[in-house]
Coordinates of C-alpha atoms in Angstrom, one line a residue:
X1 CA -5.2 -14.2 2.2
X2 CA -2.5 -12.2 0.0
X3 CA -0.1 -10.4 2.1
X4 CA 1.1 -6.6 1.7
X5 CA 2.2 -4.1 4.2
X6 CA 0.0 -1.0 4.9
X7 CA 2.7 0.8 3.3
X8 CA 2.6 -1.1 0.4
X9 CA -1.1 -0.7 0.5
X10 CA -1.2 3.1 1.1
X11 CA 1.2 3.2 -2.0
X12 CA -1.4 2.0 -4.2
X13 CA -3.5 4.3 -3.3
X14 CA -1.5 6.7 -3.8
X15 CA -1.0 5.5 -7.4
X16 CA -4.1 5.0 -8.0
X17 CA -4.7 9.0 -6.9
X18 CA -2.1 9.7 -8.9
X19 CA -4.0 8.2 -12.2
X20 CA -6.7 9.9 -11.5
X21 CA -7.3 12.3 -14.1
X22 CA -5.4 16.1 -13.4
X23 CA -8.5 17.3 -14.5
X24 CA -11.2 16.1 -11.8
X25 CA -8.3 16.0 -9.3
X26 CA -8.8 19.8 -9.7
X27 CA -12.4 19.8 -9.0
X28 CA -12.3 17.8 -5.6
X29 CA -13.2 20.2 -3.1
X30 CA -12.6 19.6 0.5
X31 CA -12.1 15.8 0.5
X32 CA -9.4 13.8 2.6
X33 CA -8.0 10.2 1.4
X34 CA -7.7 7.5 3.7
X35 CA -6.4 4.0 4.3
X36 CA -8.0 1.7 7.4
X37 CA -7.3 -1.6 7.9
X38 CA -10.6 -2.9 8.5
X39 CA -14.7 -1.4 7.7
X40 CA -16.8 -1.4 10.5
X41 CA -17.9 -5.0 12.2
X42 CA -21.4 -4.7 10.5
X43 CA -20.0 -4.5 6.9
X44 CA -16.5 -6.3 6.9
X45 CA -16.6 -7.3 2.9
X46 CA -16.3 -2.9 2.4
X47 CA -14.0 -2.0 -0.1
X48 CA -13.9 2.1 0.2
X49 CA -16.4 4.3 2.0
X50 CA -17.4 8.3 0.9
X51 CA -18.3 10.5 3.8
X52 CA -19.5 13.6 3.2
X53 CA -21.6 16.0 0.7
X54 CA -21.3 15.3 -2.7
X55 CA -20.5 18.4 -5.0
X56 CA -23.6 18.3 -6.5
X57 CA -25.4 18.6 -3.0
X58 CA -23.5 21.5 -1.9
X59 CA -25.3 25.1 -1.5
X60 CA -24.6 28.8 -0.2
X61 CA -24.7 26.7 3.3
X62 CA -21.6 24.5 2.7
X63 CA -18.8 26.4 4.1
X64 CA -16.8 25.9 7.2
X65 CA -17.1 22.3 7.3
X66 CA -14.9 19.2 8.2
X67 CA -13.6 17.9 4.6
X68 CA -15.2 14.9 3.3
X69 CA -13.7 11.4 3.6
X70 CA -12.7 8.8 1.4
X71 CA -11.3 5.5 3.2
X72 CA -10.0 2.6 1.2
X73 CA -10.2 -1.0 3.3
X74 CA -7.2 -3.1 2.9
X75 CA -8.5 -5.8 4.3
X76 CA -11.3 -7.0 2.6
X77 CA -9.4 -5.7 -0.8
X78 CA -6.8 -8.2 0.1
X79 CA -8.8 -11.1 0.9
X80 CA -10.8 -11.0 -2.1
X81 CA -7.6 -11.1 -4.5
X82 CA -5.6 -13.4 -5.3
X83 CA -2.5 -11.2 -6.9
X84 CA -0.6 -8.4 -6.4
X85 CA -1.8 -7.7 -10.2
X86 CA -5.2 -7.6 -8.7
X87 CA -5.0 -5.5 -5.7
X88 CA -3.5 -2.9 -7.8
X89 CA -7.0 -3.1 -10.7
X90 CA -9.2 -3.7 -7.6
X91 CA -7.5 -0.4 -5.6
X92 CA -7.9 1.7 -8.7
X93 CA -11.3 0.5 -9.2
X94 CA -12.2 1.5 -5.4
X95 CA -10.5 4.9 -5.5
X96 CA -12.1 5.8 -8.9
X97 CA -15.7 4.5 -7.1
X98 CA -15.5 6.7 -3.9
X99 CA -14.3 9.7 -6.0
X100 CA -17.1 9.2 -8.0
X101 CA -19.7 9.6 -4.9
X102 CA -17.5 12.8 -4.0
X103 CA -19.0 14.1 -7.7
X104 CA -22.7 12.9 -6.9
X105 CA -22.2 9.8 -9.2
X106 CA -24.6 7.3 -7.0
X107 CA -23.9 3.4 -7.3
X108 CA -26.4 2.0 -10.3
X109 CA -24.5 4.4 -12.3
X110 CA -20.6 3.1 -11.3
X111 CA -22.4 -0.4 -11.5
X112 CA -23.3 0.7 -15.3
X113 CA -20.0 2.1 -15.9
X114 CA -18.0 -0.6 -14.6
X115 CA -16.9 0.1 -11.4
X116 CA -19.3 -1.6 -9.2

């Protein structure tokens, strides 16, 4: 397994947040970024995870509510690359996928556009 700190990690994260277009970084509303070690027992190969309501699911009711929740998994992203070159494409790739949900984009779309 490739080796990198959580700080490291977090710091592509961060980068990859940070290429994320001004524009839709604008229109994230209530959402949280996070970095875990590890997805729950039940899933262990999970890249990123969204937890929340999608923008496009939101109504008069939405107000007064936790923010959402992305969390991006180092481990499995570091056990299925083999480069430091590759943690940073597959980070970005992860990042730009749970955003994504965050907009109401579901998978078999990502999947079509090339982050699957």
């Amino acid at each position: 397994m490739l080796e990198m700190t959580r700080e490291e990690f977090e710091e592509l994260v961060s980068e990859a947040l940070d290429r994320t277009p001004p524009e839709l970084m604008r229109l994230m509303d209530n959402v949280a970024v996070f970095v875990e070690d590890e997805p729950a027992a039940d899933d262990p190969d999970l890249l990123g995870l969204y937890e929340g309501t999608p923008l496009t699911d939101r109504g008069e009711w939405y107000a007064g509510v936790l923010p959402d929740r992305i969390t991006i998994y180092r481990g499995p992203t570091l056990r299925m690359c083999e480069s430091r070159e590759d943690v940073v494409a597959e980070t970005e790739i992860t990042v730009v996928h749970e955003i994504a949900h965050h907009f109401g984009i579901d998978d078999a779309r990502l999947h079509e556009l090339g982050y699957g």
